[in-house]
Coordinates of C-alpha atoms and ligand atoms in Angstrom, one line a residue:
X1 CA -9.8 23.5 -27.0
X2 CA -12.1 21.3 -29.1
X3 CA -15.9 21.3 -28.9
X4 CA -16.0 18.0 -27.0
X5 CA -13.7 19.3 -24.3
X6 CA -15.6 22.6 -24.0
X7 CA -18.8 20.5 -23.7
X8 CA -17.2 18.4 -20.9
X9 CA -16.1 21.5 -19.0
X10 CA -19.6 23.0 -19.4
X11 CA -21.2 19.7 -18.2
X12 CA -18.8 19.3 -15.2
X13 CA -19.3 23.0 -14.2
X14 CA -23.1 22.7 -14.3
X15 CA -23.2 19.4 -12.3
X16 CA -20.3 19.9 -9.9
X17 CA -20.1 23.7 -9.6
X18 CA -17.2 25.9 -10.7
X19 CA -14.8 24.5 -8.1
X20 CA -15.7 20.9 -9.1
X21 CA -13.6 21.1 -12.3
X22 CA -10.0 22.1 -12.9
X23 CA -9.2 23.1 -16.5
X24 CA -6.2 25.4 -16.0
X25 CA -3.0 23.4 -16.7
X26 CA -1.2 25.6 -14.1
X27 CA -3.3 23.8 -11.5
X28 CA -2.7 20.3 -12.9
X29 CA 0.7 19.4 -11.3
X30 CA -0.9 18.4 -7.9
X31 CA -2.9 15.7 -9.8
X32 CA -0.1 14.5 -12.1
X33 CA 2.9 13.5 -10.1
X34 CA 3.1 10.5 -7.7
X35 CA 4.7 10.6 -4.2
X36 CA 8.0 9.3 -5.5
X37 CA 8.1 11.9 -8.3
X38 CA 8.8 9.3 -11.0
X39 CA 5.3 8.8 -12.5
X40 CA 3.9 11.8 -14.3
X41 CA 1.1 12.4 -16.7
X42 CA -1.1 15.1 -18.3
X43 CA -4.9 15.0 -17.5
X44 CA -7.5 16.0 -19.9
X45 CA -9.2 17.8 -17.0
X46 CA -9.7 17.1 -13.3
X47 CA -13.2 16.5 -11.9
X48 CA -13.8 16.9 -8.1
X49 CA -17.2 15.4 -7.3
X50 CA -18.5 15.7 -3.7
X51 CA -20.9 12.8 -3.5
X52 CA -21.3 9.3 -4.9
X53 CA -24.2 10.5 -7.1
X54 CA -21.9 13.2 -8.6
X55 CA -19.3 10.5 -9.3
X56 CA -21.9 8.4 -11.0
X57 CA -23.0 11.4 -13.1
X58 CA -19.4 12.2 -14.3
X59 CA -18.7 8.5 -15.0
X60 CA -22.0 8.1 -16.9
X61 CA -21.1 11.1 -19.1
X62 CA -17.6 9.7 -19.8
X63 CA -19.2 6.3 -20.6
X64 CA -21.7 7.8 -23.0
X65 CA -19.0 10.0 -24.8
X66 CA -16.2 7.4 -24.8
X67 CA -13.9 9.5 -22.5
X68 CA -11.2 7.5 -20.7
X69 CA -11.0 8.2 -16.9
X70 CA -8.9 7.4 -13.9
X71 CA -9.7 7.6 -10.2
X72 CA -7.3 9.4 -7.9
X73 CA -7.0 9.3 -4.1
X74 CA -4.0 10.6 -2.2
X75 CA -1.6 9.7 -5.0
X76 CA 0.7 7.9 -2.7
X77 CA 0.4 4.7 -4.7
X78 CA 3.8 3.3 -5.8
X79 CA 3.0 1.7 -9.2
X80 CA 1.9 4.6 -11.3
X81 CA -1.8 3.7 -11.3
X82 CA -3.4 7.0 -10.3
X83 CA -1.4 9.3 -12.6
X84 CA -3.1 10.1 -16.0
X85 CA -1.4 9.0 -19.2
X86 CA 0.9 11.3 -21.0
X87 CA -1.4 11.9 -24.0
X88 CA -4.0 14.1 -22.2
X89 CA -6.7 11.6 -22.9
X90 CA -7.9 10.8 -19.4
X91 CA -10.2 12.7 -17.1
X92 CA -8.8 12.5 -13.6
X93 CA -11.7 11.9 -11.1
X94 CA -10.3 13.1 -7.8
X95 CA -12.1 11.8 -4.7
X96 CA -10.6 14.4 -2.4
X97 CA -14.0 16.1 -1.7
X98 CA -15.8 12.9 -0.8
X99 CA -14.6 13.1 2.7
X100 CA -17.4 12.5 5.2
X101 CA -17.5 10.0 8.0
X102 CA -21.0 8.7 7.5
X103 CA -21.6 6.6 10.6
X104 CA -19.7 4.9 13.4
X105 CA -21.2 2.0 15.2
X106 CA -19.1 1.1 18.3
X107 CA -21.3 -1.9 19.2
X108 CA -21.0 -3.4 15.7
X109 CA -17.3 -2.3 15.5
X110 CA -17.9 -0.7 12.1
X111 CA -17.6 2.7 10.5
X112 CA -19.0 3.8 7.1
X113 CA -17.1 6.5 5.3
X114 CA -16.8 8.3 2.0
X115 CA -13.9 6.9 0.0
X116 CA -12.0 10.2 0.0
X117 CA -11.5 10.2 3.8
X118 CA -7.8 10.3 4.7
X119 CA -6.7 7.1 6.5
X120 CA -5.4 9.2 9.4
X121 CA -8.9 10.9 9.8
X122 CA -10.5 7.5 9.9
X123 CA -8.0 6.2 12.5
X124 CA -8.6 9.3 14.7
X125 CA -12.4 9.0 14.5
X126 CA -12.2 5.3 15.5
X127 CA -10.0 6.2 18.5
X128 CA -12.5 8.8 19.7
X129 CA -15.1 6.1 19.9
X130 CA -12.7 3.8 21.9
X131 CA -12.2 1.7 18.7
X132 CA -9.3 1.1 16.4
X133 CA -8.9 1.0 12.7
X134 CA -5.7 -1.1 12.4
X135 CA -4.4 -0.2 8.9
X136 CA -1.1 1.6 9.5
X137 CA 1.3 2.8 6.9
X138 CA 3.8 5.6 6.3
X139 CA 1.5 7.5 3.9
X140 CA -1.5 7.5 6.3
X141 CA -1.6 11.3 6.5
X142 CA -2.2 11.6 2.8
X143 CA -3.6 8.3 1.4
X144 CA -7.4 7.8 1.2
X145 CA -9.6 4.9 2.1
X146 CA -10.6 4.5 -1.6
X147 CA -6.9 4.2 -2.5
X148 CA -6.4 1.8 0.4
X149 CA -9.3 -0.4 -0.8
X150 CA -8.2 -0.2 -4.4
X151 CA -4.6 -1.2 -3.7
X152 CA -5.6 -3.7 -0.9
X153 CA -3.2 -1.9 1.3
X154 CA -1.3 -3.8 4.0
X155 CA 1.2 -2.0 6.2
X156 CA 2.5 -2.7 9.7
X157 CA -0.3 -4.6 11.4
X158 CA -1.2 -7.2 8.8
X159 CA 0.0 -10.2 10.8
X160 CA -2.6 -9.4 13.5
X161 CA -5.5 -7.8 11.6
X162 CA -5.1 -8.6 7.9
X163 CA -5.0 -6.4 4.8
X164 CA -7.8 -4.3 3.5
X165 CA -9.6 -7.4 2.2
X166 CA -10.1 -8.4 5.8
X167 CA -11.0 -4.9 7.0
X168 CA -13.8 -4.1 4.6
X169 CA -17.3 -5.2 5.4
X170 CA -19.1 -3.3 2.6
X171 CA -18.5 -1.1 -0.4
X172 CA -20.3 1.4 -2.6
X173 CA -18.9 1.6 -6.2
X174 CA -19.7 3.5 -9.4
X175 CA -19.3 1.0 -12.2
X176 CA -17.7 2.1 -15.5
X177 CA -21.1 2.6 -17.1
X178 CA -22.1 5.1 -14.4
X179 CA -24.4 2.8 -12.4
X180 CA -24.1 3.0 -8.6
X181 CA -23.7 -0.3 -6.8
X182 CA -24.7 -0.1 -3.1
X183 CA -23.0 -2.9 -1.2
X184 CA -22.7 -0.9 2.1
X185 CA -23.4 -3.8 4.3
X186 CA -22.1 -3.8 7.9
X187 CA -22.3 -7.6 8.4
X188 CA -19.5 -9.6 9.9
X189 CA -20.9 -12.7 8.4
X190 CA -22.6 -12.8 5.0
X191 CA -22.6 -15.9 2.8
X192 CA -25.0 -14.8 0.0
X193 CA -23.2 -16.3 -3.0
X194 CA -20.4 -14.5 -4.8
X195 CA -18.5 -11.9 -2.8
X196 CA -18.8 -8.9 -5.1
X197 CA -17.0 -6.4 -3.0
X198 CA -13.8 -8.5 -3.1
X199 CA -13.6 -8.0 -6.9
X200 CA -13.2 -4.2 -6.3
X201 CA -10.6 -4.6 -3.5
X202 CA -7.2 -4.5 -5.1
X203 CA -8.6 -3.8 -8.6
X204 CA -6.7 -0.5 -8.7
X205 CA -9.8 1.3 -10.0
X206 CA -10.0 -0.8 -13.2
X207 CA -13.5 -2.2 -12.4
X208 CA -15.2 0.8 -10.8
X209 CA -14.7 3.8 -8.6
X210 CA -15.1 3.2 -4.9
X211 CA -17.2 6.0 -3.3
X212 CA -17.9 4.5 0.1
X213 CA -16.8 1.7 2.4
X214 CA -17.9 0.1 5.6
X215 CA -14.8 -0.6 7.6
X216 CA -14.3 -3.3 10.3
X217 CA -13.0 -1.9 13.6
X218 CA -11.2 -3.5 16.5
X219 CA -11.1 -2.7 20.2
X220 CA -8.7 0.1 20.9
X221 CA -5.4 -1.2 22.3
X222 CA -5.0 0.1 25.9
X223 CA -1.4 -1.1 26.3
X224 CA 1.3 -1.4 23.7
X225 CA 5.0 -2.2 23.9
X226 CA 7.6 -1.7 21.3
X227 CA 11.0 -3.4 21.3
X228 CA 14.0 -3.3 19.0
X229 CA 15.9 -6.5 19.2
X230 CA 19.4 -7.2 17.7
X231 CA 19.8 -10.6 16.1
X232 CA 22.8 -12.1 14.2
X233 CA 21.1 -12.8 10.9
X234 CA 17.8 -13.3 9.1
X235 CA 17.5 -16.9 10.1
X236 CA 17.7 -15.8 13.8
X237 CA 15.0 -13.1 13.1
X238 CA 12.7 -15.8 11.8
X239 CA 13.3 -18.1 14.8
X240 CA 12.4 -15.1 17.0
X241 CA 9.3 -14.5 14.9
X242 CA 8.1 -18.1 15.3
X243 CA 8.7 -17.9 19.1
X244 CA 7.0 -14.6 19.4
X245 CA 3.9 -15.8 17.5
X246 CA 3.6 -18.7 20.0
X247 CA 4.6 -17.0 23.3
X248 CA 2.9 -13.6 23.0
X249 CA -0.7 -14.9 23.3
X250 CA -1.6 -13.8 19.8
X251 CA -0.9 -10.2 20.8
X252 CA 1.9 -9.6 18.3
X253 CA 0.8 -6.7 16.1
X254 CA 4.0 -5.9 14.1
X255 CA 7.3 -7.7 13.3
X256 CA 9.6 -5.7 11.1
X257 CA 13.1 -6.7 9.8
X258 CA 15.6 -3.8 9.7
X259 CA 19.2 -4.7 8.6
X260 CA 21.9 -2.3 9.8
X261 CA 22.4 -0.9 6.3
X262 CA 18.7 0.3 6.4
X263 CA 19.1 1.8 9.8
X264 CA 22.0 3.8 8.5
X265 CA 19.7 5.2 5.9
X266 CA 17.3 6.4 8.6
X267 CA 20.2 8.2 10.4
X268 CA 21.1 9.9 7.1
X269 CA 17.5 11.1 6.7
X270 CA 17.0 12.1 10.3
X271 CA 20.4 12.8 11.9
X272 CA 18.9 13.6 15.3
X273 CA 17.7 10.0 15.7
X274 CA 19.8 8.2 18.3
X275 CA 21.3 4.8 17.7
X276 CA 19.2 2.7 20.1
X277 CA 21.8 0.2 21.2
X278 CA 25.4 0.7 22.3
X279 CA 26.9 -1.5 19.6
X280 CA 25.9 -1.9 15.9
X281 CA 24.5 -5.3 14.9
X282 CA 23.9 -6.8 11.5
X283 CA 20.1 -7.2 11.8
X284 CA 17.4 -5.8 14.0
X285 CA 13.8 -6.7 14.5
X286 CA 11.3 -4.0 15.4
X287 CA 8.3 -5.6 17.1
X288 CA 5.1 -4.5 18.8
X289 CA 2.7 -6.3 21.1
X290 CA -0.6 -4.7 22.1
X291 CA -3.7 -5.5 24.1
X292 CA -7.1 -4.0 24.6
X293 CA -7.2 -5.1 28.3
X294 CA -4.8 -5.2 31.3
X295 CA -2.1 -7.7 30.2
X296 CA 1.5 -7.7 31.5
X297 CA 3.2 -7.1 28.2
X298 CA 6.6 -6.2 29.8
X299 CA 7.0 -9.7 31.3
X300 CA 5.8 -11.2 28.1
X301 CA 8.6 -9.5 26.1
X302 CA 11.2 -10.1 28.8
X303 CA 10.5 -13.8 28.6
X304 CA 10.9 -13.6 24.9
X305 CA 14.3 -11.8 25.2
X306 CA 15.5 -14.4 27.7
X307 CA 14.4 -17.4 25.8
X308 CA 15.9 -15.9 22.6
X309 CA 19.2 -15.1 24.3
X310 CA 19.4 -18.7 25.8
X311 CA 18.9 -20.1 22.3
X312 CA 21.5 -17.8 20.7
X313 CA 19.2 -15.8 18.4
X314 CA 18.9 -12.6 20.5
X315 CA 22.1 -10.5 21.0
X316 CA 20.8 -7.3 22.6
X317 CA 17.6 -5.3 22.7
X318 CA 15.7 -2.3 24.1
X319 CA 12.1 -2.3 25.3
X320 CA 10.8 1.2 24.9
X321 CA 10.0 2.6 28.3
X322 CA 7.8 5.5 27.2
X323 CA 5.5 6.4 24.3
X324 CA 8.2 8.9 23.2
X325 CA 10.9 6.2 23.0
X326 CA 8.5 3.9 21.1
X327 CA 7.8 6.7 18.7
X328 CA 11.6 7.1 18.2
X329 CA 12.0 3.5 17.4
X330 CA 9.2 3.6 14.8
X331 CA 10.7 6.8 13.4
X332 CA 13.7 4.6 12.4
X333 CA 11.3 2.6 10.2
X334 CA 9.7 5.7 8.7
X335 CA 13.0 7.5 8.1
X336 CA 14.5 4.6 6.2
X337 CA 12.1 5.3 3.3
X338 CA 13.2 8.9 3.2
X339 CA 16.8 7.9 3.3
X340 CA 16.3 5.6 0.4
X341 CA 14.5 8.4 -1.5
X342 CA 17.4 10.7 -0.8
X343 CA 19.8 8.4 -2.5
X344 CA 18.1 8.9 -5.8
X345 CA 17.2 6.4 -8.6
X346 CA 16.6 2.9 -7.2
X347 CA 14.5 -0.2 -7.8
X348 CA 11.6 -0.6 -5.3
X349 CA 10.0 -3.9 -4.9
X350 CA 7.4 -5.4 -2.5
X351 CA 7.7 -9.1 -2.9
X352 CA 6.4 -11.8 -0.7
X353 CA 7.4 -15.4 0.0
X354 CA 6.4 -18.2 2.3
X355 CA 7.9 -17.1 5.6
X356 CA 9.9 -20.3 5.8
X357 CA 11.5 -19.6 2.5
X358 CA 12.7 -16.1 3.4
X359 CA 16.2 -17.0 4.6
X360 CA 17.1 -19.1 1.5
X361 CA 15.6 -16.5 -0.8
X362 CA 17.4 -13.6 0.9
X363 CA 20.8 -15.3 0.7
X364 CA 20.3 -16.4 -2.9
X365 CA 19.1 -13.0 -4.0
X366 CA 22.0 -11.1 -2.3
X367 CA 24.4 -13.5 -4.0
X368 CA 22.8 -13.2 -7.4
X369 CA 22.8 -9.3 -7.1
X370 CA 26.5 -9.3 -6.1
X371 CA 27.5 -11.7 -9.0
X372 CA 25.8 -9.4 -11.6
X373 CA 26.7 -6.0 -10.1
X374 CA 29.0 -6.0 -7.0
X375 CA 28.6 -2.2 -6.6
X376 CA 24.8 -2.3 -6.4
X377 CA 23.6 -1.9 -2.8
X378 CA 20.8 -4.2 -1.5
X379 CA 18.4 -2.3 0.8
X380 CA 16.1 -5.1 2.0
X381 CA 13.7 -4.7 4.9
X382 CA 10.1 -5.4 5.5
X383 CA 7.1 -6.9 7.2
X384 CA 8.7 -10.3 7.6
X385 CA 5.9 -11.4 9.9
X386 CA 3.8 -11.5 6.6
X387 CA 6.6 -12.9 4.4
X388 CA 6.8 -9.5 2.8
X389 CA 10.2 -8.0 1.8
X390 CA 11.0 -4.7 0.3
X391 CA 14.0 -5.9 -1.6
X392 CA 15.2 -2.6 -3.0
X393 CA 18.4 -1.9 -5.0
X394 CA 20.5 1.2 -5.2
X395 CA 22.6 1.2 -8.4
X396 CA 26.2 2.6 -8.5
X397 CA 26.0 6.4 -8.3
X398 CA 28.6 6.7 -11.0
X399 CA 26.3 5.3 -13.7
X400 CA 24.3 7.7 -15.9
X401 CA 20.5 7.5 -16.0
X402 CA 20.1 5.2 -19.0
X403 CA 22.7 2.7 -17.7
X404 CA 21.1 2.7 -14.2
X405 CA 17.7 1.9 -15.7
X406 CA 19.1 -0.9 -17.9
X407 CA 20.9 -2.4 -14.9
X408 CA 17.9 -2.2 -12.6
X409 CA 15.7 -3.7 -15.2
X410 CA 18.1 -6.7 -15.6
X411 CA 18.4 -7.1 -11.8
X412 CA 14.7 -7.0 -11.4
X413 CA 14.3 -9.9 -13.9
X414 CA 16.9 -11.9 -11.9
X415 CA 15.1 -11.1 -8.7
X416 CA 11.7 -12.0 -9.9
X417 CA 12.9 -15.3 -11.4
X418 CA 14.1 -16.1 -7.9
X419 CA 10.8 -15.1 -6.4
X420 CA 9.1 -17.4 -8.8
X421 CA 11.5 -20.3 -8.0
X422 CA 10.5 -19.9 -4.3
X423 CA 6.8 -19.7 -5.2
X424 CA 6.5 -16.1 -4.1
X425 CA 4.7 -13.0 -5.4
X426 CA 6.1 -10.0 -7.2
X427 CA 3.6 -7.8 -5.4
X428 CA 2.6 -8.2 -1.8
X429 CA 1.3 -4.7 -1.2
X430 CA 1.7 -2.0 -3.9
X431 CA -0.2 -3.8 -6.7
X432 CA 0.6 -3.9 -10.4
X433 CA -0.5 -0.5 -11.9
X434 CA 1.7 0.3 -14.9
X435 CA 5.1 -0.2 -13.3
X436 CA 4.8 -3.9 -12.6
X437 CA 2.6 -4.9 -15.6
X438 CA 5.3 -6.6 -17.7
X439 CA 6.5 -9.1 -15.1
X440 CA 2.9 -9.6 -13.9
X441 CA 1.7 -10.6 -17.4
X442 CA 4.7 -12.8 -17.9
X443 CA 3.7 -14.8 -14.8
X444 CA 0.1 -15.5 -15.8
X445 CA -0.8 -18.8 -17.5
X446 CA -3.3 -18.8 -20.4
X447 CA -6.3 -19.6 -18.2
X448 CA -5.6 -16.9 -15.7
X449 CA -5.1 -14.3 -18.5
X450 CA -8.4 -15.4 -20.1
X451 CA -10.3 -15.1 -16.8
X452 CA -8.8 -11.6 -16.0
X453 CA -9.5 -10.3 -19.6
X454 CA -13.1 -11.6 -19.3
X455 CA -13.6 -9.9 -16.0
X456 CA -12.4 -6.6 -17.2
X457 CA -14.5 -6.8 -20.4
X458 CA -17.6 -7.7 -18.3
X459 CA -17.3 -4.6 -16.1
X460 CA -15.7 -2.2 -18.7
X461 CA -16.3 -3.4 -22.2
X462 CA -15.1 -0.1 -23.7
X463 CA -11.9 -0.1 -21.7
X464 CA -12.5 3.4 -20.4
X465 CA -11.7 3.1 -16.7
X466 CA -8.0 3.1 -15.7
X467 CA -7.1 1.5 -19.0
X468 CA -3.6 0.1 -19.2
X469 CA -3.3 -0.5 -15.4
X470 CA -2.9 -4.2 -14.4
X471 CA -3.9 -5.3 -17.9
X472 CA -2.8 -3.8 -21.2
X473 CA -4.8 -1.0 -22.8
X474 CA -7.2 -2.5 -25.4
X475 CA -7.7 0.6 -27.6
Ligands
FAD501 C1 5.6 6.5 2.3 C2 4.7 5.4 1.8 C3 4.5 4.3 2.6 C4 3.7 3.2 2.1 N1 3.6 2.1 2.8 C5 2.7 1.2 2.4 C6 2.6 0.0 3.2 O1 3.2 -0.2 4.3 N2 1.7 -0.9 2.8 C7 1.0 -0.8 1.6 O2 0.2 -1.7 1.2 N3 1.2 0.3 0.8 C8 2.0 1.3 1.2 N4 2.2 2.4 0.4 C9 1.5 2.4 -0.9 C10 0.0 2.4 -0.8 O3 -0.6 1.7 -2.0 C11 -0.7 3.7 -0.7 O4 -0.1 4.5 0.3 C12 -2.2 3.8 -0.5 O5 -2.9 2.6 -0.3 C13 -2.7 4.4 -1.8 O6 -3.8 5.2 -1.4 P1 -4.0 6.6 -2.2 O7 -5.2 7.2 -1.7 O8 -2.8 7.5 -2.1 O9 -4.2 6.1 -3.7 P2 -3.7 6.6 -5.1 O10 -2.2 6.6 -5.1 O11 -4.3 7.9 -5.4 O12 -4.2 5.5 -6.0 C14 -3.8 4.2 -6.0 C15 -4.6 3.3 -7.0 O13 -5.9 3.2 -6.5 C16 -6.8 3.8 -7.5 N5 -7.8 4.5 -6.7 C17 -7.6 5.5 -5.8 N6 -8.8 5.9 -5.2 C18 -9.7 5.1 -5.8 C19 -11.1 5.0 -5.6 N7 -11.8 5.8 -4.8 N8 -11.8 4.1 -6.4 C20 -11.1 3.3 -7.3 N9 -9.8 3.4 -7.5 C21 -9.1 4.3 -6.7 C22 -6.0 4.7 -8.4 O14 -6.5 4.8 -9.7 C23 -4.6 3.9 -8.4 O15 -4.7 2.9 -9.3 C24 3.0 3.4 0.8 C25 3.2 4.6 0.1 C26 4.0 5.6 0.6 C27 4.2 6.8 -0.2

């Protein structure tokens, strides 16, 4: 251990207490591997501050001594942003002990929280106050609000409630120089010039460490109905979507596309899951409507079924008759991810397109993948109500690791060219991190690159905070 590391340990121990610093490599693994297990790193040390002021103290020390640092939430991010680099240069600043709910205001429909609160904890606290925090995603038991803010997380309810950008009223952030910015406003309308908080949302920890957030709540839904509807193809799914948006009185809260091949993955991961319909169909839609007051949702969905069947884009369907049955339908959506993970190495994407371009894109992309690699399996599903597709690829199992990686790399380039041709985005949800940096940079024009570089230099001139994520490392 060199002197500077010993000094850092002594400083952290003095300021955060003995349990506020982890310096034994045997305890590092929990902070070094991402959820998918394919991004790893080696931290210099791990700091575990308990308050925003402690975060500011740690960051100020790093700034003064030129120590690179990276913020870490629940490490469920999917683009390798939270894992330290492999060279043991970065101090991991874990927010796991910043986990207090500060204040809940049911009249203002807002809640202020520490950034290390788990998303599930926040959702439970909102429910107890007869409110609702609508962000919903598979990792909600482990991801933190700070991670959700920093990745501008989306999830299942975006089409009704928006992404984190729309769900944050205020923020508290430690800047890369250790200064604490207090923007914890609980205002639903505020037009005082530049919207600073939006700079930190989706910035993946490159501009500052989020220590607190004021979240926007909604009324708690009192009634909710989930339906699984079988349709012949993607075009029919989109017709149903358009109809549902119009006929469900703006109460549509989720609209997910599940091709049969993806449902099979769910059955592989959770064999006890029943096949919800008597016959298999090529494509399904999993949709939810919810209301905070007494609305006849059953009749609303039945009318949608009938109209869809009359027009030929609904073949069959089931309307969950109990909470347990609805949970089982949602379990299909969750288990698909596990099934995909169980199949081993694959390409994961989170692209988005204008909703009206989804059918042409889907057909063109499947054809392009088959032409290049007929044995590669397309696993494409997603939040199509937001134009967001997880167009994932499973390479042939017979290939060895290097050949799989080369093939997936090539297929990704073909796919992203098609996304570009349809004026889409290579990241709708997960962000850029390190994994998507190359195609992200390739898609920027000179002016965009200049503006982004300038922004990063303004906040972090020494490139010490989350260096190498989104933009390339400068030193
Ligand atoms: C099973 C599963 C399902 C998912 N489903 C969705 C989905 O439907 N929609 C969606 O949008 N995403 C989804 N995700 C990915 C999503 O980005 C994360 O789950 C979540 O938002 C990340 O939160 P985290 O606390 O785990 O952050 P981490 O993984 O710890 O960090 C993510 C990034 O944010 C930075 N960061 C973390 N905390 C802070 C902080 N306090 N201040 C500054 N920077 C910080 C990190 O440095 C890193 O760059 C899913 C992930 C999994 C594993």
